[in-house]
mmCIF file of C-alpha atoms and ligand atoms in Angstrom:
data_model
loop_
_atom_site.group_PDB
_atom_site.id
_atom_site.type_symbol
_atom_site.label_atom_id
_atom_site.label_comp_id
_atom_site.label_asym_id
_atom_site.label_seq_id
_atom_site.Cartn_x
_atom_site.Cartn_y
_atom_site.Cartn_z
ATOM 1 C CA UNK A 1 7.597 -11.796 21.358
ATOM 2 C CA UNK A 2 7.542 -7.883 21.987
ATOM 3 C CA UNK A 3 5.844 -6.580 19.055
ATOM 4 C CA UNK A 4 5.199 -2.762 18.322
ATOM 5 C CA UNK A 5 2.321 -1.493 16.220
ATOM 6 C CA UNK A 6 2.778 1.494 14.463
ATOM 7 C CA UNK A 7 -0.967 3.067 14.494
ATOM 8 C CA UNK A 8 -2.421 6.755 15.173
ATOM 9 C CA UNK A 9 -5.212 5.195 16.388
ATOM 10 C CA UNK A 10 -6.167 2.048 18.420
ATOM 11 C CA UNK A 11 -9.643 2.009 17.564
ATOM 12 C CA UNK A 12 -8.951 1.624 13.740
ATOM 13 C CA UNK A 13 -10.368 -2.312 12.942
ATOM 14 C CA UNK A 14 -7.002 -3.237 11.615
ATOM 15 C CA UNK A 15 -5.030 -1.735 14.703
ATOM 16 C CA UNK A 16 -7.491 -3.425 16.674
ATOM 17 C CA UNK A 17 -7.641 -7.151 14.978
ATOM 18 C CA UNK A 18 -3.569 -7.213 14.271
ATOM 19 C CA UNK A 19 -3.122 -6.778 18.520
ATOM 20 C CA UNK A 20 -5.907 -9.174 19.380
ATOM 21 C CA UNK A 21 -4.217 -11.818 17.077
ATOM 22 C CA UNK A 22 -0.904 -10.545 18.745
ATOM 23 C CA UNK A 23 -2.221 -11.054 21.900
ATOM 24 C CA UNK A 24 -4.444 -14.241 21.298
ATOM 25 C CA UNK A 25 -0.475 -15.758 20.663
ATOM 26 C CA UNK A 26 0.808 -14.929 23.391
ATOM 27 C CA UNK A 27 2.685 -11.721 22.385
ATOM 28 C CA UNK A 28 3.468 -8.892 24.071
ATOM 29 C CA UNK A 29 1.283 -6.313 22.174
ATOM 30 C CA UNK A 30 2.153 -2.517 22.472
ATOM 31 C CA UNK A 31 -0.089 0.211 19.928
ATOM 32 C CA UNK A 32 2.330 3.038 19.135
ATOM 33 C CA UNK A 33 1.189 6.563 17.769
ATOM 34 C CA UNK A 34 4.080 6.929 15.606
ATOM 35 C CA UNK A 35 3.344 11.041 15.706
ATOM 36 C CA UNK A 36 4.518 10.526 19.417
ATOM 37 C CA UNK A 37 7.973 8.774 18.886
ATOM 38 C CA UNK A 38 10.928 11.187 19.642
ATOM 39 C CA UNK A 39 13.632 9.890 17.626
ATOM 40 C CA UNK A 40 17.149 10.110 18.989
ATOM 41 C CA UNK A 41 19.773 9.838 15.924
ATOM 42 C CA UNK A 42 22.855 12.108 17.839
ATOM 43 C CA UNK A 43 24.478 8.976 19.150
ATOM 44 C CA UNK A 44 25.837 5.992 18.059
ATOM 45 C CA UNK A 45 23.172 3.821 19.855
ATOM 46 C CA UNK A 46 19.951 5.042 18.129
ATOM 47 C CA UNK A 47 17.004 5.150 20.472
ATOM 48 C CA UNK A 48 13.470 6.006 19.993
ATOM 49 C CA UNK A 49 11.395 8.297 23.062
ATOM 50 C CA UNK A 50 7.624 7.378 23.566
ATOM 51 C CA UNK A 51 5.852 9.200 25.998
ATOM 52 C CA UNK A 52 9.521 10.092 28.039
ATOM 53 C CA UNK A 53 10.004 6.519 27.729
ATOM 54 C CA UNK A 54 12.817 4.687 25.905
ATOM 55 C CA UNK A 55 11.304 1.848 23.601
ATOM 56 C CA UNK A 56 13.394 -1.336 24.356
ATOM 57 C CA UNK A 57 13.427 -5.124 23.649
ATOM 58 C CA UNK A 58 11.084 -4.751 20.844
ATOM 59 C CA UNK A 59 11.434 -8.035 18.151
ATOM 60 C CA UNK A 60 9.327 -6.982 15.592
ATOM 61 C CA UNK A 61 7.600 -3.558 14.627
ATOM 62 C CA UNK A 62 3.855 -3.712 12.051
ATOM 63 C CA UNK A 63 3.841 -0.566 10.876
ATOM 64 C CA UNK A 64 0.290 0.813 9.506
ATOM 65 C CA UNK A 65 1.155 4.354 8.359
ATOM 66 C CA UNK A 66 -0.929 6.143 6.943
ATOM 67 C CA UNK A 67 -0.540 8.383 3.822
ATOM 68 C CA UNK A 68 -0.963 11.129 5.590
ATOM 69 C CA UNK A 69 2.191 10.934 7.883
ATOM 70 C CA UNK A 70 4.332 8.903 5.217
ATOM 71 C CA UNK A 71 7.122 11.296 6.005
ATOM 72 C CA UNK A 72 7.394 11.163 10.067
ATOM 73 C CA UNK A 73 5.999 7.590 9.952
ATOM 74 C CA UNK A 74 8.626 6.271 7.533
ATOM 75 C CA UNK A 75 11.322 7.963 10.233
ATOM 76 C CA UNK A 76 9.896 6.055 12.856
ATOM 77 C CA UNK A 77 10.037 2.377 11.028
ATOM 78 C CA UNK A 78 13.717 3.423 9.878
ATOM 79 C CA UNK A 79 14.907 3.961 13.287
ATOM 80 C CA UNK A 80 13.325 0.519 14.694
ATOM 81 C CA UNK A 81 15.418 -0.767 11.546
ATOM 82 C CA UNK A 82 18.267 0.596 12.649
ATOM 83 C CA UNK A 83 17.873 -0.450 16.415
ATOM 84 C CA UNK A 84 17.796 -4.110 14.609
ATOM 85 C CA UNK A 85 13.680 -4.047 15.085
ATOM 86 C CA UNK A 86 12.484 -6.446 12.630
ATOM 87 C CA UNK A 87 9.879 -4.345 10.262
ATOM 88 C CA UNK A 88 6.837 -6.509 9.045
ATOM 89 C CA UNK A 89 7.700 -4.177 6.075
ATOM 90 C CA UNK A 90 10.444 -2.407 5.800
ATOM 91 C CA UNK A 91 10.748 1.480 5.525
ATOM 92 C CA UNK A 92 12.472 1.379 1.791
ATOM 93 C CA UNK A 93 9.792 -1.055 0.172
ATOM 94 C CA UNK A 94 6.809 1.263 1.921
ATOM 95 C CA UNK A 95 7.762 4.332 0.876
ATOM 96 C CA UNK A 96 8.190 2.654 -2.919
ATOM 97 C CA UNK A 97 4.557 1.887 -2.853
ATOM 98 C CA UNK A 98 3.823 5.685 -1.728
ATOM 99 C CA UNK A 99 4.710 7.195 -5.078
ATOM 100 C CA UNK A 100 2.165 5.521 -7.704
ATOM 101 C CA UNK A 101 5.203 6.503 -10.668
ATOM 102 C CA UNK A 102 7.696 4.741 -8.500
ATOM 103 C CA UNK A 103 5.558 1.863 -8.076
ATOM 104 C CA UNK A 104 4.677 1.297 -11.520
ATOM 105 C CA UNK A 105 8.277 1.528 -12.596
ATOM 106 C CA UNK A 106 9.433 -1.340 -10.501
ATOM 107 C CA UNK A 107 6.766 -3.162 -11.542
ATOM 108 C CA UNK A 108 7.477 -2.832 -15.153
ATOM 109 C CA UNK A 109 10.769 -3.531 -14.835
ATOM 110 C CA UNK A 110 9.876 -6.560 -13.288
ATOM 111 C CA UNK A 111 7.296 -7.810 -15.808
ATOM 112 C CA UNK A 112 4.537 -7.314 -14.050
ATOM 113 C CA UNK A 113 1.300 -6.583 -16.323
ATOM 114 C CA UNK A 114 0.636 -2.829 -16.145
ATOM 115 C CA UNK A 115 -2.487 -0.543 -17.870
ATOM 116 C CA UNK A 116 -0.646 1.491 -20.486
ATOM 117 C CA UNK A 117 0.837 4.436 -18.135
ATOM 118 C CA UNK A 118 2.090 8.233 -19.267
ATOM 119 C CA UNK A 119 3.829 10.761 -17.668
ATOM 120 C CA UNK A 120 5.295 13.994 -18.249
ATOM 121 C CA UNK A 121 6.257 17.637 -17.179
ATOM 122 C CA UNK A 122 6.485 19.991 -19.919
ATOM 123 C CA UNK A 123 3.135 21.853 -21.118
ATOM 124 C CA UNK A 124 2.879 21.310 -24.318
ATOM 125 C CA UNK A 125 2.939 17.505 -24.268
ATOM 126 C CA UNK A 126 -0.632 17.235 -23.421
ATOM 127 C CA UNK A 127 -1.675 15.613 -27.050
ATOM 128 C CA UNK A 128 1.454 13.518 -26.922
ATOM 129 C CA UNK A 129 0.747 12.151 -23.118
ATOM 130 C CA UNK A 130 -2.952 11.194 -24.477
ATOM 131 C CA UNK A 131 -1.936 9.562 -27.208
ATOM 132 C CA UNK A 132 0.700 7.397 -25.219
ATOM 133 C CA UNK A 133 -2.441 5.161 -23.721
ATOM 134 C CA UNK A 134 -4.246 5.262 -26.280
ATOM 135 C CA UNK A 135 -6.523 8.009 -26.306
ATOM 136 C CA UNK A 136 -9.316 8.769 -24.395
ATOM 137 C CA UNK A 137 -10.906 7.427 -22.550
ATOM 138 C CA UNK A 138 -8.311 7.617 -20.407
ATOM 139 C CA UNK A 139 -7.430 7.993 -16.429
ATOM 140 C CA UNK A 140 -5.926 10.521 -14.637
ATOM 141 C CA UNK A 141 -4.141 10.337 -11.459
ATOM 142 C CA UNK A 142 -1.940 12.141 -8.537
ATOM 143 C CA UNK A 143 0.882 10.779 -7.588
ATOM 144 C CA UNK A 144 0.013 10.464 -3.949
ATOM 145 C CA UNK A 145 -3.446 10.051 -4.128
ATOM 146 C CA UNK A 146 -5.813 7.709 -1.864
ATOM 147 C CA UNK A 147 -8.845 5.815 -1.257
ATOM 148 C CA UNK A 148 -10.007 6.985 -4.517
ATOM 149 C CA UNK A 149 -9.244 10.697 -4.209
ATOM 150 C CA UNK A 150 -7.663 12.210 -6.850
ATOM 151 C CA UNK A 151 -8.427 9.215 -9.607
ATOM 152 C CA UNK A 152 -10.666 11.099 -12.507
ATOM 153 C CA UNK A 153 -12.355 9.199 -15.542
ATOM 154 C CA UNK A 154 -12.009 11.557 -18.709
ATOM 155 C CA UNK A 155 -14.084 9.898 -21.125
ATOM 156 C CA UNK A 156 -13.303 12.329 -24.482
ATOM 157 C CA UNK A 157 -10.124 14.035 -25.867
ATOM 158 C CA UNK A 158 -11.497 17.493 -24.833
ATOM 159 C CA UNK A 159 -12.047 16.463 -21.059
ATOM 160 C CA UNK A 160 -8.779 14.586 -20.624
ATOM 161 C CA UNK A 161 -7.291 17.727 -22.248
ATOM 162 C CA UNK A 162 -8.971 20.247 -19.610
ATOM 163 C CA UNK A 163 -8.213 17.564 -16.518
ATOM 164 C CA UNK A 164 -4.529 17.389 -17.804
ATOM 165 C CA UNK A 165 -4.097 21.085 -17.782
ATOM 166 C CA UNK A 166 -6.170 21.920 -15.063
ATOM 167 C CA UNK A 167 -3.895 19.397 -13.245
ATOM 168 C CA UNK A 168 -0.546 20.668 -14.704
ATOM 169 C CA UNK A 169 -2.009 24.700 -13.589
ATOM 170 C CA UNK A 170 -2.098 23.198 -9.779
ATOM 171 C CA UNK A 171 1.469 22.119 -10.187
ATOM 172 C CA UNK A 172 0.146 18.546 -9.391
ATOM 173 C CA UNK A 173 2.269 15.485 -10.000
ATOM 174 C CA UNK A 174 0.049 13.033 -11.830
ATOM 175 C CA UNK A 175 -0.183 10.309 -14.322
ATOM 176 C CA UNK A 176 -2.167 9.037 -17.388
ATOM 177 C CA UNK A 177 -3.465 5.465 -17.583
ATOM 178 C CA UNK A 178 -5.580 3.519 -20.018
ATOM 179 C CA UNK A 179 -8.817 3.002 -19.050
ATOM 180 C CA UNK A 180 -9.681 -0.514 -18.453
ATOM 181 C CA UNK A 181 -13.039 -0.334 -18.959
ATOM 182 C CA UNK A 182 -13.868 -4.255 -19.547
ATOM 183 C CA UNK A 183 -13.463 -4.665 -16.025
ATOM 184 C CA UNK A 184 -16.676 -2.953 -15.562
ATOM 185 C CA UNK A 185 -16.047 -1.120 -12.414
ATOM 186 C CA UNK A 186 -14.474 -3.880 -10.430
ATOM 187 C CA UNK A 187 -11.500 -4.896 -8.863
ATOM 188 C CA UNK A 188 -9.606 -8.095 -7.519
ATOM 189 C CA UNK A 189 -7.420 -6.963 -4.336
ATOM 190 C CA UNK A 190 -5.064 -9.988 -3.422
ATOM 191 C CA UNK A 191 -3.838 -10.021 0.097
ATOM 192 C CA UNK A 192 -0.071 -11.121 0.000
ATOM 193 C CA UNK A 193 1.703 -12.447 2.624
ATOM 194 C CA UNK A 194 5.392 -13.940 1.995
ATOM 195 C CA UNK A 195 5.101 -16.057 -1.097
ATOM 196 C CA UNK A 196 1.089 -16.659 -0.806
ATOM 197 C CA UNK A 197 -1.966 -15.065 -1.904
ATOM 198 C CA UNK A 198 -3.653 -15.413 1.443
ATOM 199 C CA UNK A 199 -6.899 -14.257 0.533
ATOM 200 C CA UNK A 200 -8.351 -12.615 -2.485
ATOM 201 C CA UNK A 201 -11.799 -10.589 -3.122
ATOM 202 C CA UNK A 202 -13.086 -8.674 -5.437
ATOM 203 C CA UNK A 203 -14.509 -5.207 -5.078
ATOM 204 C CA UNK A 204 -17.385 -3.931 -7.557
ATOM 205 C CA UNK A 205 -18.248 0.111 -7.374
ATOM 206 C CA UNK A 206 -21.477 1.171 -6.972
ATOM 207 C CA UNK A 207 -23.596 2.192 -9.501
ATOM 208 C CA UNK A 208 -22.609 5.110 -11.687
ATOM 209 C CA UNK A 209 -19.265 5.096 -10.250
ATOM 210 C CA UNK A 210 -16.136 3.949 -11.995
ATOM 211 C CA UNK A 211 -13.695 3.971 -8.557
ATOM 212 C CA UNK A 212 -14.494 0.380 -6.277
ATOM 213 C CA UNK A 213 -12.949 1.875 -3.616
ATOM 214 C CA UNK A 214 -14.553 0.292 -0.486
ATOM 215 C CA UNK A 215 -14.471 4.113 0.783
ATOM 216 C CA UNK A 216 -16.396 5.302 -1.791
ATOM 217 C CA UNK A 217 -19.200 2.743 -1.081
ATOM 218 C CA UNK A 218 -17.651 -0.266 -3.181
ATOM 219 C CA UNK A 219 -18.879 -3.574 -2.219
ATOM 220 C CA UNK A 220 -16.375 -6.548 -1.740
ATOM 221 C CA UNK A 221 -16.626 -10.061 -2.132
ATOM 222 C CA UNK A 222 -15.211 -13.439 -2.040
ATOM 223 C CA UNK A 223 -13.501 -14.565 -5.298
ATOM 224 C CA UNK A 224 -11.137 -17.070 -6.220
ATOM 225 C CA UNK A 225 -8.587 -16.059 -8.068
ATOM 226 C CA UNK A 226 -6.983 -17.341 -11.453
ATOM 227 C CA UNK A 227 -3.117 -19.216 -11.461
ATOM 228 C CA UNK A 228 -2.251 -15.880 -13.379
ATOM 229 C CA UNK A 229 -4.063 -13.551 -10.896
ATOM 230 C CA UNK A 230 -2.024 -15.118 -8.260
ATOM 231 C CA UNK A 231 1.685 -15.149 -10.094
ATOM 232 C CA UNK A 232 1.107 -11.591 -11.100
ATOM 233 C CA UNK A 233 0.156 -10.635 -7.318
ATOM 234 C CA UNK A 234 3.111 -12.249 -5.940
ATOM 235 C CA UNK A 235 6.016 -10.844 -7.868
ATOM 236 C CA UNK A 236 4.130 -7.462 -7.831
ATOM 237 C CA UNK A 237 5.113 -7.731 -3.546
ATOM 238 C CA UNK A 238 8.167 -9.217 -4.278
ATOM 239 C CA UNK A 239 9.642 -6.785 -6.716
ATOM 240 C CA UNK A 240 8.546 -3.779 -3.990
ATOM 241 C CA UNK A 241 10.020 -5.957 -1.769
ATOM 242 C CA UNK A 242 6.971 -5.754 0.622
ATOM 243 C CA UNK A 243 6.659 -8.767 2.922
ATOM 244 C CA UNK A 244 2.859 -8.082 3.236
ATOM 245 C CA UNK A 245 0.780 -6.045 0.349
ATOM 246 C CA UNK A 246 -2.576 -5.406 -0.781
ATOM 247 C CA UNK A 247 -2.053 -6.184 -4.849
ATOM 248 C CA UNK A 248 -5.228 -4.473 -6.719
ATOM 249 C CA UNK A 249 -5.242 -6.293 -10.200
ATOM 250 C CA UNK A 250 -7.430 -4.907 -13.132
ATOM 251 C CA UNK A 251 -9.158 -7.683 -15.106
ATOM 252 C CA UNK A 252 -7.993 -6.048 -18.772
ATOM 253 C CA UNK A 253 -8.329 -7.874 -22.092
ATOM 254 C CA UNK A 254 -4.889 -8.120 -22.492
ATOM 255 C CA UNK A 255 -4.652 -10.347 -18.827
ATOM 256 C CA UNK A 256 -4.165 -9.439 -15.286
ATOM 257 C CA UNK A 257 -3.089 -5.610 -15.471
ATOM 258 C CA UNK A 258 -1.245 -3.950 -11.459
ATOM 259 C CA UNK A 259 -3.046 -1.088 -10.796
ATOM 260 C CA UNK A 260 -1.760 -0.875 -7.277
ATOM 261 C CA UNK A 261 0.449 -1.722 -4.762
ATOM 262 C CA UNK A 262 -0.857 -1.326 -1.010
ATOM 263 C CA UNK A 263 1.657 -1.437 1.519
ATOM 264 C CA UNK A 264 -1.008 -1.071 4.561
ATOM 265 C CA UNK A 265 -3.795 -3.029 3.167
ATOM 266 C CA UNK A 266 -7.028 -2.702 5.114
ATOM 267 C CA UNK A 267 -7.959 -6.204 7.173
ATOM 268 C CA UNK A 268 -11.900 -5.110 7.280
ATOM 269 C CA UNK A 269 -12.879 -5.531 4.105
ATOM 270 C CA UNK A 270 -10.482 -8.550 3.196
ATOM 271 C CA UNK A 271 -11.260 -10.570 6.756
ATOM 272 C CA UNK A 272 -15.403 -9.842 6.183
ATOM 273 C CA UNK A 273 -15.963 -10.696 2.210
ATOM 274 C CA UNK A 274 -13.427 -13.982 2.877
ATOM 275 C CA UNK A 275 -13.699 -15.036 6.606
ATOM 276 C CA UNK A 276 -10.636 -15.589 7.075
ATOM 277 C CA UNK A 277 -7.839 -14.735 9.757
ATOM 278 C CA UNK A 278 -5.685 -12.405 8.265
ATOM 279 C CA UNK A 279 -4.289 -11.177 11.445
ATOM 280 C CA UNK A 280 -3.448 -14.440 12.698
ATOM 281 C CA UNK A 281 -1.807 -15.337 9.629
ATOM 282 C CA UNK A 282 0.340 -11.641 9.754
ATOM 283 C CA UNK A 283 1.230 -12.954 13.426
ATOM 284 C CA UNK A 284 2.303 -16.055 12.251
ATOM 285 C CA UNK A 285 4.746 -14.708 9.565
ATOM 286 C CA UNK A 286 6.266 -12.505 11.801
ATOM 287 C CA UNK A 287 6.828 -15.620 14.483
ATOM 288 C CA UNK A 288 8.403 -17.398 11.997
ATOM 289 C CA UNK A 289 10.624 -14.677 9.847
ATOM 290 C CA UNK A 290 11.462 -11.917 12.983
ATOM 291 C CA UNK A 291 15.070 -11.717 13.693
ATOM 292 C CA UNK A 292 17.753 -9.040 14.528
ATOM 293 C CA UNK A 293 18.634 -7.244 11.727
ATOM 294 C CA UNK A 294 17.086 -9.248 9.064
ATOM 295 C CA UNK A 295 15.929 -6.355 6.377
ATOM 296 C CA UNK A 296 17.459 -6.155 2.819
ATOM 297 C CA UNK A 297 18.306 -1.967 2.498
ATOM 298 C CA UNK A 298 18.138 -1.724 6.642
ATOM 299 C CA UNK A 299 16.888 1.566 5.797
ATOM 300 C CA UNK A 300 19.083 2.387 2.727
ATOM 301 C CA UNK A 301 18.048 3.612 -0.726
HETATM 302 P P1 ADP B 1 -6.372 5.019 -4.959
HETATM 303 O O1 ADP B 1 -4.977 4.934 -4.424
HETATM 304 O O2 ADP B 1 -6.952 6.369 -4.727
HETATM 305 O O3 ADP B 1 -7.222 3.874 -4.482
HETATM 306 P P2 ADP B 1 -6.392 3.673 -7.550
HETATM 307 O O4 ADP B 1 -5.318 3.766 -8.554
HETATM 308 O O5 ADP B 1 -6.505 2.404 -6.777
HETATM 309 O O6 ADP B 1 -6.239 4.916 -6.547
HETATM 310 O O7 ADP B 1 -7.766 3.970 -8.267
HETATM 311 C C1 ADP B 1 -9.021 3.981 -7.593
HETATM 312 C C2 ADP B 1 -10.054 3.108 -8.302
HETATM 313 O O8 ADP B 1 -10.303 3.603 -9.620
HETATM 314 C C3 ADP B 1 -9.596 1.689 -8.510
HETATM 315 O O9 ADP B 1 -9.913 0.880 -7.381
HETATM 316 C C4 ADP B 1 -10.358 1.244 -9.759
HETATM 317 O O10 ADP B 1 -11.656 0.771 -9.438
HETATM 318 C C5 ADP B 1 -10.469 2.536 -10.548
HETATM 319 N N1 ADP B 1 -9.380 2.613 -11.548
HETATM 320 C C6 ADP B 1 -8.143 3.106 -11.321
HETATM 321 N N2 ADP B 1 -7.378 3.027 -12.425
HETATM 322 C C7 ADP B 1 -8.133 2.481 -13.381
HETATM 323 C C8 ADP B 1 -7.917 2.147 -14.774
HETATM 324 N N3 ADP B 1 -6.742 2.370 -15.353
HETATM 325 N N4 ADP B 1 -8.939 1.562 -15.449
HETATM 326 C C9 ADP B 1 -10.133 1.321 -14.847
HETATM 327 N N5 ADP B 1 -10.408 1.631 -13.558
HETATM 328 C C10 ADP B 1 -9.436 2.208 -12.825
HETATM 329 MG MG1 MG B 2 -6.786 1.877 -4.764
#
């Protein structure tokens, strides 16, 4: 097959792993700096430029966009859609999982476990928004935050009062979650692809630190996750209708709780703390599910 990666950068581990796999298959394996695709949309036959070339004859497109270039990358995927590219994930379900609100209303309305989430505009909601989770401590979060960024612990009323309206003074878009704080610092993220769990590990910050972001020196491990873990990971993908997701499930008192939905998981960390073949396994999926025209919104809604 002629598969197209979608990656700024062809050193990145994932970019890297993802077209040896490709290419370990016998694909046809081409890296493609998304920021470099001309997209052609005037005609009736749309076309994508890279490098003054046409791209042609491609069966299946892996897009790893980063959050960063959401906007121009999410272009890019849509127009493979719409050349009949088949999109390991498609353009709709990613750009779902870019807005943390978004995400978290899907996933209610599927069923999914959630922390208790808040959100609101006006100014003098503050006490109200608080109070909705629970009290403090609590979590605060931007909308389109990453890797950690942008995720603040306010332990009492007064500081989740100062975050809040320091937050709402920036014109920031941001929510308020319960703080789970039985699950000590750690995380499980569940690799997803299709209907399995593929490979699960759980991330523990470091000391004094509350975020287990592997960026922010987390450290990951194997662990096997419970029947529960696993249900909840699944129809978390499925109701973003992501193909392939990093789930990252909160171990809460109340059961498995979605704190995020990952529509570019990371193979590093995942492929080290399990030993296993992701990539392989992402090549395989595609082999077996890549056809012409085969997405649900092809690019709509
Ligand atoms: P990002 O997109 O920046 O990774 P997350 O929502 O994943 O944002 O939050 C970053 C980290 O903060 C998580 O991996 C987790 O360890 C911690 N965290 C986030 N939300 C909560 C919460 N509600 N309760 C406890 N810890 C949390
Ligand atoms: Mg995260």
């Amino acid at each position: 097959m002629k598969i197209a990666i979608l990656s700024r950068n062809r050193r990145l581990y994932s970019t890297r792993r993802l077209a040896e796999a490709g290419v370990q298959r016998g694909h046809d394996i081409h890296i493609i700096d998304p920021l470099r695709c001309t997209i052609d949309i005037a005609s009736q036959r749309p076309t994508i430029q890279f490098k003054q070339q046409e791209l042609t004859g491609f069966d299946a497109v892996v897009p790893r966009i980063g959050a960063s270039i959401t906007f121009y990358g999410l272009a890019v995927v849509r127009q493979f859609e719409m050349m009949g590219v088949y999109p390991l994930n498609e353009s709709v379900a990613i750009g779902r999982s870019r807005d943390k609100l978004r995400s978290l209303q899907l996933l209610a309305r599927a069923g999914v476990g959630l922390p208790l989430t808040g959100f609101a505009h006006s100014v003098d909601d503050t006490g109200a928004l608080i109070e909705m989770v629970g009290g403090a401590p609590l979590v605060v979060k931007l909308l389109e935050g990453t890797q950690g960024r942008g995720v603040v612990l306010a332990e009492t009323y007064k500081a989740a009062e100062s975050v809040i309206d320091a937050f709402r003074e920036l014109d920031a878009n941001f929510l308020v979650q319960e703080f789970i704080k039985e699950a000590s610092g750690a995380d499980i993220r569940c690799f997803v692809i299709g209907d399995k769990v593929v490979a699960s590990m759980k991330r523990q910050a470091k000391e004094g630190e509350f975020r287990s972001n592997l960026h922010r020196g987390g450290a990951a491990t194997l662990v096997k996750v419970t029947p529960e873990e696993r249900s909840t990971a699944l129809r978390a993908a499925k109701s973003m209708g992501l193909n392939v997701a990093g789930i990252d499930i909160l171990r809460s008192n109340h059961g498995p709780v979605v704190m995020e939905v990952n529509s570019s998981p990371g193979l590093e960390g995942i492929e080290t703390a399990t030993n296993r073949d992701v990539g392989a396994q992402l090549m395989q999926f595609i082999e077996k599910n890549a056809k012409p025209y085969k997405t649900k919104t092809r690019g709509k809604g």
